[in-house]
Amino acid sequence: MRLQIVHRLPFVGLSIEYGGRKLFIPRVLVDTGSASTVLSADVLDAVHIRPRSDDLLRRIRGVGGGEIVFTREVDSIQVGEMVMHNYRIDVGGMDYGFEINGILGMDFLSVTKAVIDLAAMELRFG
């Protein structure tokens, strides 16, 4: 899958399926410094992923700051040809001062044996 460079950072698009609804999400940052995959609550509202009263909220922190997230299991997440079923994602505000719809973190990158090839500007999976 081709990496897109925006603000000198690597981005991809991904698709999720939840409750029979499918959604393509552009501008997802490939981030080896993030432990988990986090997607924008505003974007996920389109497939009815919303906070529920029984959700456990937790704070995540990174170099860019912190935010409160909740976790949801999606039916599938697809990046390029790689599909993971019944996959848990974090959902948060994603307010980082520029347009970003999500972070593809090490949880996904490691389990899929991802290779970030900067010479070819590609994200591949083992």
mmCIF file of N, CA and C in Angstrom:
data_model
loop_
_atom_site.group_PDB
_atom_site.id
_atom_site.type_symbol
_atom_site.label_atom_id
_atom_site.label_comp_id
_atom_site.label_asym_id
_atom_site.label_seq_id
_atom_site.Cartn_x
_atom_site.Cartn_y
_atom_site.Cartn_z
ATOM 1 N N MET A 1 0.844 -1.167 0.000
ATOM 2 C CA MET A 1 0.000 0.000 0.000
ATOM 3 C C MET A 1 0.891 1.231 0.000
ATOM 4 N N ARG A 2 0.553 2.183 -0.820
ATOM 5 C CA ARG A 2 1.347 3.404 -0.971
ATOM 6 C C ARG A 2 1.171 4.316 0.243
ATOM 7 N N LEU A 3 2.286 4.820 0.765
ATOM 8 C CA LEU A 3 2.246 5.817 1.831
ATOM 9 C C LEU A 3 2.068 7.194 1.207
ATOM 10 N N GLN A 4 1.255 8.012 1.836
ATOM 11 C CA GLN A 4 1.097 9.402 1.418
ATOM 12 C C GLN A 4 1.792 10.260 2.467
ATOM 13 N N ILE A 5 2.640 11.156 2.035
ATOM 14 C CA ILE A 5 3.353 12.025 2.968
ATOM 15 C C ILE A 5 2.616 13.359 3.053
ATOM 16 N N VAL A 6 2.205 13.707 4.272
ATOM 17 C CA VAL A 6 1.527 14.975 4.551
ATOM 18 C C VAL A 6 2.227 15.584 5.761
ATOM 19 N N HIS A 7 2.658 16.823 5.635
ATOM 20 C CA HIS A 7 3.412 17.476 6.720
ATOM 21 C C HIS A 7 4.611 16.619 7.140
ATOM 22 N N ARG A 8 5.218 15.958 6.151
ATOM 23 C CA ARG A 8 6.400 15.103 6.357
ATOM 24 C C ARG A 8 6.115 13.891 7.240
ATOM 25 N N LEU A 9 4.864 13.456 7.291
ATOM 26 C CA LEU A 9 4.449 12.286 8.073
ATOM 27 C C LEU A 9 3.764 11.275 7.160
ATOM 28 N N PRO A 10 3.901 9.949 7.457
ATOM 29 C CA PRO A 10 3.310 8.915 6.593
ATOM 30 C C PRO A 10 1.846 8.626 6.944
ATOM 31 N N PHE A 11 0.992 8.708 5.936
ATOM 32 C CA PHE A 11 -0.433 8.448 6.103
ATOM 33 C C PHE A 11 -0.897 7.362 5.138
ATOM 34 N N VAL A 12 -1.949 6.646 5.548
ATOM 35 C CA VAL A 12 -2.650 5.688 4.697
ATOM 36 C C VAL A 12 -4.147 5.909 4.882
ATOM 37 N N GLY A 13 -4.925 5.227 4.063
ATOM 38 C CA GLY A 13 -6.360 5.145 4.268
ATOM 39 C C GLY A 13 -6.684 3.739 4.733
ATOM 40 N N LEU A 14 -7.768 3.596 5.474
ATOM 41 C CA LEU A 14 -8.195 2.264 5.908
ATOM 42 C C LEU A 14 -9.712 2.187 5.890
ATOM 43 N N SER A 15 -10.219 0.973 5.938
ATOM 44 C CA SER A 15 -11.665 0.751 5.975
ATOM 45 C C SER A 15 -12.018 -0.017 7.232
ATOM 46 N N ILE A 16 -13.170 0.308 7.788
ATOM 47 C CA ILE A 16 -13.687 -0.478 8.900
ATOM 48 C C ILE A 16 -15.107 -0.909 8.575
ATOM 49 N N GLU A 17 -15.512 -1.990 9.218
ATOM 50 C CA GLU A 17 -16.897 -2.442 9.142
ATOM 51 C C GLU A 17 -17.390 -2.617 10.568
ATOM 52 N N TYR A 18 -18.593 -2.099 10.817
ATOM 53 C CA TYR A 18 -19.168 -2.169 12.156
ATOM 54 C C TYR A 18 -20.689 -2.251 12.023
ATOM 55 N N GLY A 19 -21.262 -3.286 12.580
ATOM 56 C CA GLY A 19 -22.717 -3.432 12.548
ATOM 57 C C GLY A 19 -23.299 -3.447 11.150
ATOM 58 N N GLY A 20 -22.559 -4.026 10.199
ATOM 59 C CA GLY A 20 -23.041 -4.101 8.824
ATOM 60 C C GLY A 20 -22.795 -2.846 8.004
ATOM 61 N N ARG A 21 -22.191 -1.836 8.603
ATOM 62 C CA ARG A 21 -21.889 -0.592 7.891
ATOM 63 C C ARG A 21 -20.389 -0.540 7.599
ATOM 64 N N LYS A 22 -20.045 -0.085 6.388
ATOM 65 C CA LYS A 22 -18.640 0.036 5.998
ATOM 66 C C LYS A 22 -18.280 1.507 5.850
ATOM 67 N N LEU A 23 -17.019 1.813 6.160
ATOM 68 C CA LEU A 23 -16.559 3.196 6.085
ATOM 69 C C LEU A 23 -15.090 3.223 5.693
ATOM 70 N N PHE A 24 -14.767 4.040 4.685
ATOM 71 C CA PHE A 24 -13.372 4.298 4.333
ATOM 72 C C PHE A 24 -12.925 5.546 5.074
ATOM 73 N N ILE A 25 -11.748 5.473 5.703
ATOM 74 C CA ILE A 25 -11.226 6.590 6.483
ATOM 75 C C ILE A 25 -9.873 6.997 5.901
ATOM 76 N N PRO A 26 -9.798 8.177 5.284
ATOM 77 C CA PRO A 26 -8.513 8.660 4.768
ATOM 78 C C PRO A 26 -7.711 9.334 5.880
ATOM 79 N N ARG A 27 -6.465 9.654 5.577
ATOM 80 C CA ARG A 27 -5.595 10.443 6.470
ATOM 81 C C ARG A 27 -5.423 9.814 7.846
ATOM 82 N N VAL A 28 -4.960 8.565 7.845
ATOM 83 C CA VAL A 28 -4.642 7.850 9.086
ATOM 84 C C VAL A 28 -3.118 7.768 9.178
ATOM 85 N N LEU A 29 -2.563 8.306 10.253
ATOM 86 C CA LEU A 29 -1.119 8.362 10.453
ATOM 87 C C LEU A 29 -0.570 6.987 10.810
ATOM 88 N N VAL A 30 0.480 6.557 10.127
ATOM 89 C CA VAL A 30 1.198 5.325 10.476
ATOM 90 C C VAL A 30 2.208 5.720 11.549
ATOM 91 N N ASP A 31 2.012 5.219 12.779
ATOM 92 C CA ASP A 31 2.776 5.728 13.923
ATOM 93 C C ASP A 31 3.343 4.594 14.773
ATOM 94 N N THR A 32 4.632 4.313 14.584
ATOM 95 C CA THR A 32 5.285 3.272 15.388
ATOM 96 C C THR A 32 5.484 3.707 16.832
ATOM 97 N N GLY A 33 5.255 4.971 17.125
ATOM 98 C CA GLY A 33 5.364 5.462 18.492
ATOM 99 C C GLY A 33 4.073 5.376 19.272
ATOM 100 N N SER A 34 3.015 4.916 18.634
ATOM 101 C CA SER A 34 1.719 4.769 19.300
ATOM 102 C C SER A 34 1.467 3.289 19.586
ATOM 103 N N ALA A 35 1.144 2.979 20.823
ATOM 104 C CA ALA A 35 0.890 1.583 21.197
ATOM 105 C C ALA A 35 -0.387 1.055 20.571
ATOM 106 N N SER A 36 -1.389 1.920 20.417
ATOM 107 C CA SER A 36 -2.688 1.439 19.946
ATOM 108 C C SER A 36 -3.162 2.206 18.722
ATOM 109 N N THR A 37 -4.132 1.619 18.043
ATOM 110 C CA THR A 37 -4.790 2.256 16.913
ATOM 111 C C THR A 37 -5.947 3.083 17.457
ATOM 112 N N VAL A 38 -5.958 4.360 17.091
ATOM 113 C CA VAL A 38 -6.970 5.301 17.572
ATOM 114 C C VAL A 38 -7.628 5.932 16.355
ATOM 115 N N LEU A 39 -8.959 5.926 16.328
ATOM 116 C CA LEU A 39 -9.686 6.551 15.226
ATOM 117 C C LEU A 39 -10.593 7.653 15.760
ATOM 118 N N SER A 40 -10.886 8.612 14.902
ATOM 119 C CA SER A 40 -11.656 9.795 15.261
ATOM 120 C C SER A 40 -13.112 9.468 15.576
ATOM 121 N N ALA A 41 -13.568 9.934 16.731
ATOM 122 C CA ALA A 41 -14.968 9.746 17.118
ATOM 123 C C ALA A 41 -15.899 10.429 16.125
ATOM 124 N N ASP A 42 -15.513 11.607 15.634
ATOM 125 C CA ASP A 42 -16.360 12.322 14.676
ATOM 126 C C ASP A 42 -16.538 11.526 13.392
ATOM 127 N N VAL A 43 -15.474 10.935 12.887
ATOM 128 C CA VAL A 43 -15.537 10.146 11.654
ATOM 129 C C VAL A 43 -16.347 8.867 11.875
ATOM 130 N N LEU A 44 -16.131 8.204 13.014
ATOM 131 C CA LEU A 44 -16.799 6.925 13.287
ATOM 132 C C LEU A 44 -18.285 7.062 13.585
ATOM 133 N N ASP A 45 -18.735 8.273 13.841
ATOM 134 C CA ASP A 45 -20.167 8.497 14.046
ATOM 135 C C ASP A 45 -20.973 8.059 12.817
ATOM 136 N N ALA A 46 -20.352 8.099 11.643
ATOM 137 C CA ALA A 46 -21.028 7.699 10.400
ATOM 138 C C ALA A 46 -21.448 6.234 10.402
ATOM 139 N N VAL A 47 -20.761 5.392 11.189
ATOM 140 C CA VAL A 47 -21.131 3.974 11.290
ATOM 141 C C VAL A 47 -21.696 3.659 12.679
ATOM 142 N N HIS A 48 -22.157 4.719 13.334
ATOM 143 C CA HIS A 48 -22.853 4.607 14.629
ATOM 144 C C HIS A 48 -21.960 4.103 15.761
ATOM 145 N N ILE A 49 -20.680 4.370 15.675
ATOM 146 C CA ILE A 49 -19.806 4.101 16.818
ATOM 147 C C ILE A 49 -19.818 5.355 17.673
ATOM 148 N N ARG A 50 -20.447 5.222 18.832
ATOM 149 C CA ARG A 50 -20.624 6.342 19.750
ATOM 150 C C ARG A 50 -20.381 5.855 21.163
ATOM 151 N N PRO A 51 -20.011 6.765 22.065
ATOM 152 C CA PRO A 51 -19.821 6.332 23.454
ATOM 153 C C PRO A 51 -21.131 5.846 24.057
ATOM 154 N N ARG A 52 -21.028 4.811 24.884
ATOM 155 C CA ARG A 52 -22.185 4.272 25.598
ATOM 156 C C ARG A 52 -21.967 4.489 27.092
ATOM 157 N N SER A 53 -23.029 4.426 27.834
ATOM 158 C CA SER A 53 -22.935 4.676 29.277
ATOM 159 C C SER A 53 -22.074 3.639 29.990
ATOM 160 N N ASP A 54 -21.948 2.446 29.429
ATOM 161 C CA ASP A 54 -21.145 1.404 30.084
ATOM 162 C C ASP A 54 -19.690 1.348 29.583
ATOM 163 N N ASP A 55 -19.303 2.265 28.689
ATOM 164 C CA ASP A 55 -17.917 2.302 28.208
ATOM 165 C C ASP A 55 -16.976 2.725 29.323
ATOM 166 N N LEU A 56 -15.838 2.062 29.386
ATOM 167 C CA LEU A 56 -14.774 2.486 30.288
ATOM 168 C C LEU A 56 -13.915 3.498 29.545
ATOM 169 N N LEU A 57 -13.760 4.669 30.123
ATOM 170 C CA LEU A 57 -12.925 5.701 29.526
ATOM 171 C C LEU A 57 -11.525 5.590 30.108
ATOM 172 N N ARG A 58 -10.534 5.845 29.264
ATOM 173 C CA ARG A 58 -9.165 5.849 29.773
ATOM 174 C C ARG A 58 -8.377 6.942 29.070
ATOM 175 N N ARG A 59 -7.331 7.367 29.723
ATOM 176 C CA ARG A 59 -6.484 8.429 29.191
ATOM 177 C C ARG A 59 -5.266 7.800 28.517
ATOM 178 N N ILE A 60 -5.007 8.235 27.286
ATOM 179 C CA ILE A 60 -3.785 7.818 26.606
ATOM 180 C C ILE A 60 -2.898 9.048 26.460
ATOM 181 N N ARG A 61 -1.599 8.813 26.446
ATOM 182 C CA ARG A 61 -0.644 9.924 26.349
ATOM 183 C C ARG A 61 0.375 9.625 25.265
ATOM 184 N N GLY A 62 0.844 10.689 24.662
ATOM 185 C CA GLY A 62 1.888 10.574 23.660
ATOM 186 C C GLY A 62 2.704 11.845 23.632
ATOM 187 N N VAL A 63 3.630 11.912 22.714
ATOM 188 C CA VAL A 63 4.478 13.089 22.592
ATOM 189 C C VAL A 63 3.631 14.327 22.320
ATOM 190 N N GLY A 64 2.552 14.163 21.549
ATOM 191 C CA GLY A 64 1.695 15.290 21.197
ATOM 192 C C GLY A 64 0.683 15.658 22.261
ATOM 193 N N GLY A 65 0.682 14.972 23.389
ATOM 194 C CA GLY A 65 -0.280 15.264 24.452
ATOM 195 C C GLY A 65 -1.064 14.022 24.820
ATOM 196 N N GLY A 66 -2.231 14.222 25.392
ATOM 197 C CA GLY A 66 -3.062 13.104 25.814
ATOM 198 C C GLY A 66 -4.515 13.351 25.478
ATOM 199 N N GLU A 67 -5.292 12.299 25.560
ATOM 200 C CA GLU A 67 -6.730 12.427 25.350
ATOM 201 C C GLU A 67 -7.451 11.256 25.991
ATOM 202 N N ILE A 68 -8.749 11.419 26.152
ATOM 203 C CA ILE A 68 -9.611 10.386 26.708
ATOM 204 C C ILE A 68 -10.181 9.570 25.555
ATOM 205 N N VAL A 69 -10.134 8.247 25.676
ATOM 206 C CA VAL A 69 -10.646 7.354 24.632
ATOM 207 C C VAL A 69 -11.541 6.286 25.250
ATOM 208 N N PHE A 70 -12.351 5.675 24.408
ATOM 209 C CA PHE A 70 -13.053 4.448 24.768
ATOM 210 C C PHE A 70 -12.708 3.407 23.717
ATOM 211 N N THR A 71 -12.941 2.156 24.041
ATOM 212 C CA THR A 71 -12.576 1.059 23.145
ATOM 213 C C THR A 71 -13.823 0.443 22.533
ATOM 214 N N ARG A 72 -13.711 0.078 21.256
ATOM 215 C CA ARG A 72 -14.819 -0.587 20.585
ATOM 216 C C ARG A 72 -14.242 -1.692 19.710
ATOM 217 N N GLU A 73 -14.915 -2.822 19.655
ATOM 218 C CA GLU A 73 -14.520 -3.890 18.741
ATOM 219 C C GLU A 73 -15.283 -3.714 17.442
ATOM 220 N N VAL A 74 -14.529 -3.583 16.338
ATOM 221 C CA VAL A 74 -15.149 -3.465 15.022
ATOM 222 C C VAL A 74 -15.176 -4.841 14.369
ATOM 223 N N ASP A 75 -16.107 -5.036 13.447
ATOM 224 C CA ASP A 75 -16.205 -6.317 12.743
ATOM 225 C C ASP A 75 -14.931 -6.591 11.954
ATOM 226 N N SER A 76 -14.405 -5.537 11.310
ATOM 227 C CA SER A 76 -13.140 -5.688 10.586
ATOM 228 C C SER A 76 -12.485 -4.333 10.393
ATOM 229 N N ILE A 77 -11.176 -4.397 10.224
ATOM 230 C CA ILE A 77 -10.377 -3.235 9.839
ATOM 231 C C ILE A 77 -9.491 -3.706 8.695
ATOM 232 N N GLN A 78 -9.420 -2.890 7.633
ATOM 233 C CA GLN A 78 -8.648 -3.277 6.453
ATOM 234 C C GLN A 78 -7.720 -2.143 6.053
ATOM 235 N N VAL A 79 -6.447 -2.492 5.913
ATOM 236 C CA VAL A 79 -5.428 -1.566 5.420
ATOM 237 C C VAL A 79 -4.807 -2.236 4.206
ATOM 238 N N GLY A 80 -5.011 -1.662 3.032
ATOM 239 C CA GLY A 80 -4.559 -2.325 1.810
ATOM 240 C C GLY A 80 -5.253 -3.668 1.692
ATOM 241 N N GLU A 81 -4.481 -4.729 1.508
ATOM 242 C CA GLU A 81 -5.046 -6.074 1.395
ATOM 243 C C GLU A 81 -5.148 -6.788 2.742
ATOM 244 N N MET A 82 -4.604 -6.189 3.799
ATOM 245 C CA MET A 82 -4.594 -6.823 5.122
ATOM 246 C C MET A 82 -5.914 -6.544 5.846
ATOM 247 N N VAL A 83 -6.597 -7.619 6.224
ATOM 248 C CA VAL A 83 -7.869 -7.508 6.943
ATOM 249 C C VAL A 83 -7.743 -8.225 8.280
ATOM 250 N N MET A 84 -8.157 -7.544 9.345
ATOM 251 C CA MET A 84 -8.225 -8.144 10.678
ATOM 252 C C MET A 84 -9.689 -8.119 11.107
ATOM 253 N N HIS A 85 -10.173 -9.254 11.596
ATOM 254 C CA HIS A 85 -11.572 -9.361 12.017
ATOM 255 C C HIS A 85 -11.680 -9.257 13.534
ATOM 256 N N ASN A 86 -12.852 -8.759 13.988
ATOM 257 C CA ASN A 86 -13.130 -8.607 15.423
ATOM 258 C C ASN A 86 -11.966 -7.908 16.115
ATOM 259 N N TYR A 87 -11.671 -6.711 15.646
ATOM 260 C CA TYR A 87 -10.484 -5.974 16.070
ATOM 261 C C TYR A 87 -10.870 -4.814 16.984
ATOM 262 N N ARG A 88 -10.128 -4.666 18.076
ATOM 263 C CA ARG A 88 -10.394 -3.605 19.050
ATOM 264 C C ARG A 88 -9.608 -2.345 18.691
ATOM 265 N N ILE A 89 -10.332 -1.231 18.637
ATOM 266 C CA ILE A 89 -9.722 0.071 18.370
ATOM 267 C C ILE A 89 -10.056 1.010 19.515
ATOM 268 N N ASP A 90 -9.243 2.038 19.673
ATOM 269 C CA ASP A 90 -9.571 3.126 20.579
ATOM 270 C C ASP A 90 -10.246 4.221 19.769
ATOM 271 N N VAL A 91 -11.173 4.922 20.407
ATOM 272 C CA VAL A 91 -11.927 5.989 19.754
ATOM 273 C C VAL A 91 -11.741 7.258 20.574
ATOM 274 N N GLY A 92 -11.317 8.336 19.908
ATOM 275 C CA GLY A 92 -11.063 9.583 20.628
ATOM 276 C C GLY A 92 -11.298 10.800 19.760
ATOM 277 N N GLY A 93 -10.984 11.961 20.322
ATOM 278 C CA GLY A 93 -11.242 13.236 19.661
ATOM 279 C C GLY A 93 -10.308 13.563 18.513
ATOM 280 N N MET A 94 -9.070 13.107 18.573
ATOM 281 C CA MET A 94 -8.068 13.320 17.513
ATOM 282 C C MET A 94 -7.876 14.806 17.185
ATOM 283 N N ASP A 95 -7.835 15.649 18.193
ATOM 284 C CA ASP A 95 -7.650 17.088 17.990
ATOM 285 C C ASP A 95 -6.174 17.426 18.158
ATOM 286 N N TYR A 96 -5.433 17.382 17.044
ATOM 287 C CA TYR A 96 -3.991 17.593 17.088
ATOM 288 C C TYR A 96 -3.544 18.827 16.309
ATOM 289 N N GLY A 97 -4.484 19.674 15.917
ATOM 290 C CA GLY A 97 -4.122 20.914 15.243
ATOM 291 C C GLY A 97 -3.981 20.816 13.734
ATOM 292 N N PHE A 98 -4.138 19.617 13.169
ATOM 293 C CA PHE A 98 -4.181 19.455 11.718
ATOM 294 C C PHE A 98 -5.067 18.255 11.420
ATOM 295 N N GLU A 99 -5.491 18.144 10.156
ATOM 296 C CA GLU A 99 -6.468 17.110 9.804
ATOM 297 C C GLU A 99 -5.852 15.720 9.891
ATOM 298 N N ILE A 100 -6.343 14.970 10.853
ATOM 299 C CA ILE A 100 -5.915 13.586 11.043
ATOM 300 C C ILE A 100 -7.141 12.809 11.514
ATOM 301 N N ASN A 101 -7.436 11.714 10.832
ATOM 302 C CA ASN A 101 -8.626 10.931 11.164
ATOM 303 C C ASN A 101 -8.325 9.716 12.020
ATOM 304 N N GLY A 102 -7.044 9.447 12.243
ATOM 305 C CA GLY A 102 -6.703 8.302 13.063
ATOM 306 C C GLY A 102 -5.214 8.063 13.113
ATOM 307 N N ILE A 103 -4.853 7.107 13.955
ATOM 308 C CA ILE A 103 -3.471 6.664 14.104
ATOM 309 C C ILE A 103 -3.462 5.148 13.986
ATOM 310 N N LEU A 104 -2.675 4.643 13.068
ATOM 311 C CA LEU A 104 -2.468 3.202 12.934
ATOM 312 C C LEU A 104 -1.258 2.862 13.792
ATOM 313 N N GLY A 105 -1.507 2.238 14.944
ATOM 314 C CA GLY A 105 -0.468 2.039 15.940
ATOM 315 C C GLY A 105 0.195 0.675 15.892
ATOM 316 N N MET A 106 1.102 0.485 16.849
ATOM 317 C CA MET A 106 1.903 -0.739 16.913
ATOM 318 C C MET A 106 1.068 -1.990 17.146
ATOM 319 N N ASP A 107 -0.103 -1.879 17.760
ATOM 320 C CA ASP A 107 -0.945 -3.066 17.936
ATOM 321 C C ASP A 107 -1.230 -3.707 16.582
ATOM 322 N N PHE A 108 -1.635 -2.910 15.607
ATOM 323 C CA PHE A 108 -1.934 -3.406 14.265
ATOM 324 C C PHE A 108 -0.647 -3.716 13.502
ATOM 325 N N LEU A 109 0.314 -2.817 13.558
ATOM 326 C CA LEU A 109 1.549 -2.976 12.784
ATOM 327 C C LEU A 109 2.321 -4.227 13.183
ATOM 328 N N SER A 110 2.367 -4.531 14.469
ATOM 329 C CA SER A 110 3.150 -5.699 14.905
ATOM 330 C C SER A 110 2.443 -7.013 14.602
ATOM 331 N N VAL A 111 1.144 -7.091 14.843
ATOM 332 C CA VAL A 111 0.430 -8.355 14.617
ATOM 333 C C VAL A 111 0.357 -8.703 13.122
ATOM 334 N N THR A 112 0.395 -7.691 12.265
ATOM 335 C CA THR A 112 0.350 -7.935 10.818
ATOM 336 C C THR A 112 1.745 -8.014 10.202
ATOM 337 N N LYS A 113 2.773 -7.916 11.054
ATOM 338 C CA LYS A 113 4.163 -7.960 10.590
ATOM 339 C C LYS A 113 4.416 -6.919 9.495
ATOM 340 N N ALA A 114 3.965 -5.702 9.769
ATOM 341 C CA ALA A 114 4.079 -4.616 8.800
ATOM 342 C C ALA A 114 5.535 -4.228 8.571
ATOM 343 N N VAL A 115 5.815 -3.847 7.341
ATOM 344 C CA VAL A 115 7.118 -3.317 6.954
ATOM 345 C C VAL A 115 6.872 -1.936 6.358
ATOM 346 N N ILE A 116 7.503 -0.946 6.948
ATOM 347 C CA ILE A 116 7.417 0.416 6.426
ATOM 348 C C ILE A 116 8.657 0.636 5.566
ATOM 349 N N ASP A 117 8.455 0.665 4.262
ATOM 350 C CA ASP A 117 9.559 0.805 3.306
ATOM 351 C C ASP A 117 9.583 2.255 2.823
ATOM 352 N N LEU A 118 10.455 3.068 3.425
ATOM 353 C CA LEU A 118 10.502 4.481 3.081
ATOM 354 C C LEU A 118 11.147 4.723 1.724
ATOM 355 N N ALA A 119 12.027 3.839 1.292
ATOM 356 C CA ALA A 119 12.637 3.993 -0.031
ATOM 357 C C ALA A 119 11.577 3.856 -1.122
ATOM 358 N N ALA A 120 10.677 2.896 -0.952
ATOM 359 C CA ALA A 120 9.608 2.673 -1.932
ATOM 360 C C ALA A 120 8.327 3.423 -1.563
ATOM 361 N N MET A 121 8.300 4.041 -0.360
ATOM 362 C CA MET A 121 7.115 4.739 0.157
ATOM 363 C C MET A 121 5.905 3.808 0.186
ATOM 364 N N GLU A 122 6.117 2.608 0.769
ATOM 365 C CA GLU A 122 5.066 1.598 0.846
ATOM 366 C C GLU A 122 4.952 1.025 2.248
ATOM 367 N N LEU A 123 3.751 0.602 2.572
ATOM 368 C CA LEU A 123 3.480 -0.176 3.774
ATOM 369 C C LEU A 123 3.087 -1.563 3.293
ATOM 370 N N ARG A 124 3.877 -2.573 3.705
ATOM 371 C CA ARG A 124 3.610 -3.959 3.307
ATOM 372 C C ARG A 124 3.380 -4.801 4.553
ATOM 373 N N PHE A 125 2.784 -5.960 4.353
ATOM 374 C CA PHE A 125 2.472 -6.846 5.468
ATOM 375 C C PHE A 125 3.055 -8.225 5.219
ATOM 376 N N GLY A 126 3.594 -8.843 6.304
ATOM 377 C CA GLY A 126 4.236 -10.150 6.206
ATOM 378 C C GLY A 126 3.272 -11.297 6.294
#
